[in-house]
Structure formats: structure tokens, C-alpha cells
CSV table of N, CA and C in Angstrom, one decimal:
chain,number,residue,atom,x,y,z
A,1,MET,N,-4.7,17.0,0.2
A,1,MET,CA,-3.8,17.5,-0.3
A,1,MET,C,-2.9,16.6,-1.9
A,2,SER,N,-2.8,17.0,-3.0
A,2,SER,CA,-2.5,16.4,-3.8
A,2,SER,C,-0.9,16.5,-4.2
A,3,ALA,N,-0.8,15.6,-4.4
A,3,ALA,CA,0.8,15.4,-5.0
A,3,ALA,C,1.4,16.3,-4.7
A,4,LEU,N,1.0,16.9,-6.0
A,4,LEU,CA,1.9,18.1,-6.9
A,4,LEU,C,2.0,19.2,-5.9
A,5,SER,N,0.7,19.5,-5.2
A,5,SER,CA,1.0,20.5,-4.3
A,5,SER,C,2.0,20.1,-3.1
A,6,ALA,N,1.8,18.8,-2.7
A,6,ALA,CA,2.8,18.2,-1.8
A,6,ALA,C,4.2,18.7,-2.0
A,7,VAL,N,4.3,18.4,-3.1
A,7,VAL,CA,6.0,19.2,-4.0
A,7,VAL,C,6.0,20.4,-3.8
A,8,LYS,N,5.2,21.2,-4.3
A,8,LYS,CA,5.5,22.5,-4.0
A,8,LYS,C,5.8,22.8,-3.0
A,9,LYS,N,4.5,22.5,-1.9
A,9,LYS,CA,5.1,22.5,-0.1
A,9,LYS,C,6.6,22.3,0.1
A,10,VAL,N,7.1,21.2,-0.4
A,10,VAL,CA,8.5,20.8,0.1
A,10,VAL,C,9.3,21.7,-0.6
A,11,GLN,N,8.8,22.1,-1.9
A,11,GLN,CA,10.3,23.3,-2.4
A,11,GLN,C,10.3,24.1,-1.6
A,12,GLU,N,9.2,24.9,-1.3
A,12,GLU,CA,9.2,26.3,-0.4
A,12,GLU,C,10.0,25.9,0.9
A,13,ASN,N,9.4,24.9,1.4
A,13,ASN,CA,9.9,24.2,3.1
A,13,ASN,C,11.4,24.2,2.9
A,14,VAL,N,11.8,23.6,1.9
A,14,VAL,CA,13.6,23.3,1.7
A,14,VAL,C,14.5,24.7,1.9
A,15,ARG,N,13.5,25.6,1.6
A,15,ARG,CA,14.4,27.3,1.2
A,15,ARG,C,14.5,27.8,2.4
A,16,LYS,N,13.3,27.3,3.5
A,16,LYS,CA,13.1,27.9,4.6
A,16,LYS,C,14.0,27.3,6.1
A,17,TYR,N,13.8,25.7,6.0
A,17,TYR,CA,13.9,25.3,7.1
A,17,TYR,C,15.5,24.2,6.8
A,18,SER,N,16.2,23.6,7.2
A,18,SER,CA,17.8,23.5,7.2
A,18,SER,C,17.5,22.0,8.1
A,19,TRP,N,16.4,21.2,8.0
A,19,TRP,CA,15.9,20.1,8.9
A,19,TRP,C,14.9,19.7,7.7
A,20,ALA,N,14.5,18.7,8.8
A,20,ALA,CA,13.1,18.0,7.5
A,20,ALA,C,12.5,16.3,8.9
A,21,ILE,N,11.3,16.6,8.7
A,21,ILE,CA,11.2,15.2,9.4
A,21,ILE,C,10.3,14.1,8.5
A,22,ASP,N,10.7,13.3,9.0
A,22,ASP,CA,10.2,11.7,8.5
A,22,ASP,C,9.1,10.9,9.2
A,23,LEU,N,8.8,10.9,8.5
A,23,LEU,CA,7.4,10.0,9.7
A,23,LEU,C,7.1,8.6,8.9
A,24,ASP,N,6.6,7.7,9.1
A,24,ASP,CA,6.4,6.4,8.9
A,24,ASP,C,5.5,5.4,10.1
A,25,ILE,N,4.7,5.0,9.1
A,25,ILE,CA,3.5,4.3,10.2
A,25,ILE,C,3.7,3.3,10.3
A,26,LYS,N,4.0,2.8,11.7
A,26,LYS,CA,4.4,1.8,12.1
A,26,LYS,C,3.3,0.5,11.4
A,27,ASP,N,4.1,-0.3,10.1
A,27,ASP,CA,3.5,-1.6,9.7
A,27,ASP,C,2.5,-1.5,9.3
A,28,PHE,N,2.0,0.3,8.6
A,28,PHE,CA,1.2,0.4,7.5
A,28,PHE,C,0.8,-1.0,6.7
A,29,PHE,N,1.8,-1.5,5.6
A,29,PHE,CA,1.5,-2.0,4.5
A,29,PHE,C,0.8,-3.6,5.2
A,30,GLY,N,1.6,-3.9,6.7
A,30,GLY,CA,1.1,-5.1,7.1
A,30,GLY,C,-0.2,-5.1,7.8
A,31,ASN,N,-0.8,-4.0,7.7
A,31,ASN,CA,-2.4,-3.8,8.2
A,31,ASN,C,-3.0,-3.4,7.4
A,32,VAL,N,-3.2,-3.1,6.1
A,32,VAL,CA,-4.0,-2.8,5.1
A,32,VAL,C,-5.2,-4.0,4.9
A,33,ASN,N,-6.5,-3.4,5.7
A,33,ASN,CA,-7.7,-4.2,5.5
A,33,ASN,C,-8.4,-4.4,4.1
A,34,HIS,N,-8.1,-5.3,3.8
A,34,HIS,CA,-8.4,-6.0,1.8
A,34,HIS,C,-9.8,-5.7,1.8
A,35,GLU,N,-11.0,-5.3,2.7
A,35,GLU,CA,-12.2,-5.0,2.4
A,35,GLU,C,-12.6,-3.8,2.0
A,36,LEU,N,-11.3,-2.7,3.0
A,36,LEU,CA,-11.7,-1.1,2.8
A,36,LEU,C,-10.9,-1.1,1.5
A,37,LEU,N,-9.5,-1.6,1.0
A,37,LEU,CA,-8.7,-1.5,0.0
A,37,LEU,C,-9.7,-1.9,-1.3
A,38,LEU,N,-10.3,-2.9,-1.4
A,38,LEU,CA,-11.1,-3.2,-2.6
A,38,LEU,C,-11.9,-2.5,-2.6
A,39,LYS,N,-12.9,-1.7,-2.0
A,39,LYS,CA,-14.0,-0.6,-2.0
A,39,LYS,C,-13.9,0.2,-2.8
A,40,ALA,N,-12.5,0.7,-2.2
A,40,ALA,CA,-11.7,2.0,-2.6
A,40,ALA,C,-11.4,1.7,-4.2
A,41,LEU,N,-10.6,1.1,-4.3
A,41,LEU,CA,-10.5,0.2,-5.8
A,41,LEU,C,-11.4,0.5,-6.6
A,42,GLN,N,-12.6,0.0,-5.9
A,42,GLN,CA,-13.6,-0.3,-6.6
A,42,GLN,C,-14.4,0.8,-7.6
A,43,LYS,N,-14.4,2.0,-6.8
A,43,LYS,CA,-14.4,3.3,-7.4
A,43,LYS,C,-13.7,3.9,-7.9
A,44,HIS,N,-12.0,3.3,-8.6
A,44,HIS,CA,-11.3,3.8,-9.4
A,44,HIS,C,-11.3,3.0,-11.0
A,45,VAL,N,-11.5,1.3,-10.5
A,45,VAL,CA,-11.3,0.4,-11.0
A,45,VAL,C,-12.2,-0.1,-11.9
A,46,PRO,N,-12.7,0.2,-13.0
A,46,PRO,CA,-14.0,-0.4,-13.6
A,46,PRO,C,-13.8,-2.1,-14.4
A,47,GLU,N,-12.9,-2.3,-14.6
A,47,GLU,CA,-12.0,-3.5,-14.9
A,47,GLU,C,-12.4,-4.5,-13.6
A,48,LYS,N,-13.5,-5.3,-13.8
A,48,LYS,CA,-13.5,-6.7,-12.8
A,48,LYS,C,-12.6,-7.5,-12.6
A,49,TRP,N,-11.8,-7.7,-13.5
A,49,TRP,CA,-10.8,-8.8,-14.1
A,49,TRP,C,-9.8,-8.4,-13.1
A,50,VAL,N,-9.2,-7.0,-13.0
A,50,VAL,CA,-8.5,-6.3,-12.5
A,50,VAL,C,-8.6,-6.5,-10.9
A,51,LEU,N,-9.6,-6.1,-10.4
A,51,LEU,CA,-9.7,-6.7,-9.1
A,51,LEU,C,-10.0,-7.4,-8.8
A,52,LEU,N,-10.4,-8.5,-9.8
A,52,LEU,CA,-10.3,-10.3,-9.3
A,52,LEU,C,-8.9,-10.4,-9.2
A,53,TYR,N,-8.2,-10.1,-9.7
A,53,TYR,CA,-6.6,-10.6,-9.6
A,53,TYR,C,-6.1,-10.1,-8.6
A,54,ILE,N,-6.3,-8.8,-8.2
A,54,ILE,CA,-6.2,-8.0,-7.1
A,54,ILE,C,-6.2,-8.5,-6.0
A,55,LEU,N,-7.4,-9.2,-5.9
A,55,LEU,CA,-8.2,-9.8,-4.4
A,55,LEU,C,-7.3,-11.1,-4.5
A,56,ARG,N,-7.3,-11.8,-5.3
A,56,ARG,CA,-6.2,-13.2,-5.5
A,56,ARG,C,-4.9,-12.9,-5.0
A,57,TRP,N,-4.0,-11.9,-5.6
A,57,TRP,CA,-3.0,-11.0,-5.0
A,57,TRP,C,-3.0,-11.3,-3.8
A,58,LEU,N,-3.9,-10.4,-2.6
A,58,LEU,CA,-4.3,-10.2,-1.5
A,58,LEU,C,-4.5,-11.4,-0.1
A,59,GLU,N,-5.3,-12.0,-0.9
A,59,GLU,CA,-5.5,-13.5,-0.3
A,59,GLU,C,-4.7,-14.7,-0.8
A,60,ALA,N,-3.8,-14.9,-1.4
A,60,ALA,CA,-3.0,-16.1,-1.8
A,60,ALA,C,-2.0,-16.2,-0.7
A,61,PRO,N,-2.2,-17.8,-0.2
A,61,PRO,CA,-2.1,-18.4,1.0
A,61,PRO,C,0.0,-18.1,0.8
A,62,VAL,N,0.6,-17.9,2.0
A,62,VAL,CA,2.0,-18.4,2.8
A,62,VAL,C,2.3,-19.7,2.9
A,63,GLN,N,3.3,-19.9,1.3
A,63,GLN,CA,4.2,-21.4,2.2
A,63,GLN,C,5.4,-21.0,2.8
A,64,LEU,N,5.3,-21.9,4.1
A,64,LEU,CA,7.0,-21.6,4.6
A,64,LEU,C,7.6,-22.6,4.1
A,65,PRO,N,9.1,-22.8,4.5
A,65,PRO,CA,10.0,-23.6,4.0
A,65,PRO,C,9.5,-24.7,4.1
A,66,ASP,N,9.1,-25.1,5.5
A,66,ASP,CA,8.5,-26.5,5.8
A,66,ASP,C,7.3,-27.4,4.6
A,67,GLY,N,7.0,-26.7,4.1
A,67,GLY,CA,5.5,-26.9,3.3
A,67,GLY,C,4.5,-26.5,4.1
A,68,THR,N,4.3,-25.6,5.3
A,68,THR,CA,3.1,-25.6,5.5
A,68,THR,C,2.6,-24.4,5.0
A,69,ILE,N,1.2,-24.4,4.8
A,69,ILE,CA,0.6,-23.1,4.3
A,69,ILE,C,-0.3,-22.7,5.4
A,70,LEU,N,0.0,-21.0,5.2
A,70,LEU,CA,-1.0,-19.8,6.5
A,70,LEU,C,-1.8,-19.4,5.6
A,71,PRO,N,-2.8,-19.5,5.8
A,71,PRO,CA,-4.3,-18.5,5.2
A,71,PRO,C,-3.7,-17.1,5.7
A,72,THR,N,-4.4,-16.0,4.5
A,72,THR,CA,-4.0,-14.6,4.6
A,72,THR,C,-5.3,-14.6,5.9
A,73,PRO,N,-4.6,-13.5,6.9
A,73,PRO,CA,-5.3,-13.0,8.0
A,73,PRO,C,-6.7,-11.8,7.4
A,74,GLY,N,-6.7,-11.3,5.9
A,74,GLY,CA,-7.7,-10.7,5.8
A,74,GLY,C,-6.9,-9.1,5.7
A,75,LYS,N,-5.9,-9.2,6.0
A,75,LYS,CA,-5.2,-8.3,6.1
A,75,LYS,C,-3.5,-7.7,5.8
A,76,GLY,N,-3.4,-6.6,5.3
A,76,GLY,CA,-2.0,-6.3,4.9
A,76,GLY,C,-1.9,-7.0,3.5
A,77,THR,N,-0.5,-6.3,3.3
A,77,THR,CA,-0.2,-6.5,1.4
A,77,THR,C,1.1,-7.9,1.7
A,78,PRO,N,1.2,-8.7,0.5
A,78,PRO,CA,2.1,-9.3,1.0
A,78,PRO,C,3.8,-9.1,0.4
A,79,GLN,N,4.9,-9.1,1.4
A,79,GLN,CA,5.8,-8.9,1.7
A,79,GLN,C,6.5,-9.2,0.5
A,80,GLY,N,6.9,-8.3,0.0
A,80,GLY,CA,8.3,-8.4,-0.8
A,80,GLY,C,7.3,-8.4,-2.2
A,81,GLY,N,5.8,-7.9,-2.4
A,81,GLY,CA,5.1,-8.1,-3.5
A,81,GLY,C,5.4,-6.9,-4.6
A,82,VAL,N,4.7,-7.1,-5.7
A,82,VAL,CA,5.2,-5.8,-6.7
A,82,VAL,C,4.8,-4.5,-6.5
A,83,ILE,N,4.0,-4.4,-5.5
A,83,ILE,CA,3.3,-3.3,-5.0
A,83,ILE,C,3.5,-2.7,-3.6
A,84,THR,N,4.4,-3.9,-2.9
A,84,THR,CA,4.4,-3.7,-1.5
A,84,THR,C,5.8,-2.7,-1.4
A,85,PRO,N,5.7,-1.9,-0.9
A,85,PRO,CA,7.3,-1.1,-0.5
A,85,PRO,C,8.1,-1.9,0.2
A,86,ARG,N,9.4,-1.8,-0.4
A,86,ARG,CA,10.3,-3.1,-0.3
A,86,ARG,C,10.9,-1.9,1.3
A,87,THR,N,11.2,-2.7,2.7
A,87,THR,CA,11.9,-1.9,3.6
A,87,THR,C,13.3,-2.1,3.7
A,88,GLN,N,14.0,-1.4,4.6
A,88,GLN,CA,15.7,-1.7,4.6
A,88,GLN,C,15.9,-1.6,5.6
């Protein structure tokens, strides 16, 4: 389903129903597989330098307040990152 058809369906349903269901996939962005994400991006992003920056962003290690550096696990997007949704 495209985004436009989804919006159209919501507009239809809002007139029929007085309730809504909100679904959340638990820890979705914490489990995004880097390899699969990059494979999908390669089909839509022809610029190699853009893919390189995305890979660097995904693989950037995390530094804890005590200075300890943790490597990335090969999955998930950095919390608070520019393309990661904010949780409330």
C-alpha cells in the first residue's frame, strides 16, 4: 500500500468508525539489520558516497560517560540520531 492510498483509507475509515488502533513494533529501530538496510538503500541511492556516510553513521561506536567505547552490534539505528524517530 502506498502512503497516498493509506491516507485515503484513513480518511474513509475516520468517517465510519469512532475508534482507532495504534500499533507499535517493539524496538523496531533497535533491531534494524544494517546489512539488509544497506542492500535496500543500494537499489534507490546511486551515490556511493551517500551510502558510505550512512554505513559510517550506523557503525559509529557508542562512548559511555566513563569513556568506555562500545562497538555497534550490526543492528539498530543510533538512539537520538537524525533519522531515528524519537520515543516519548
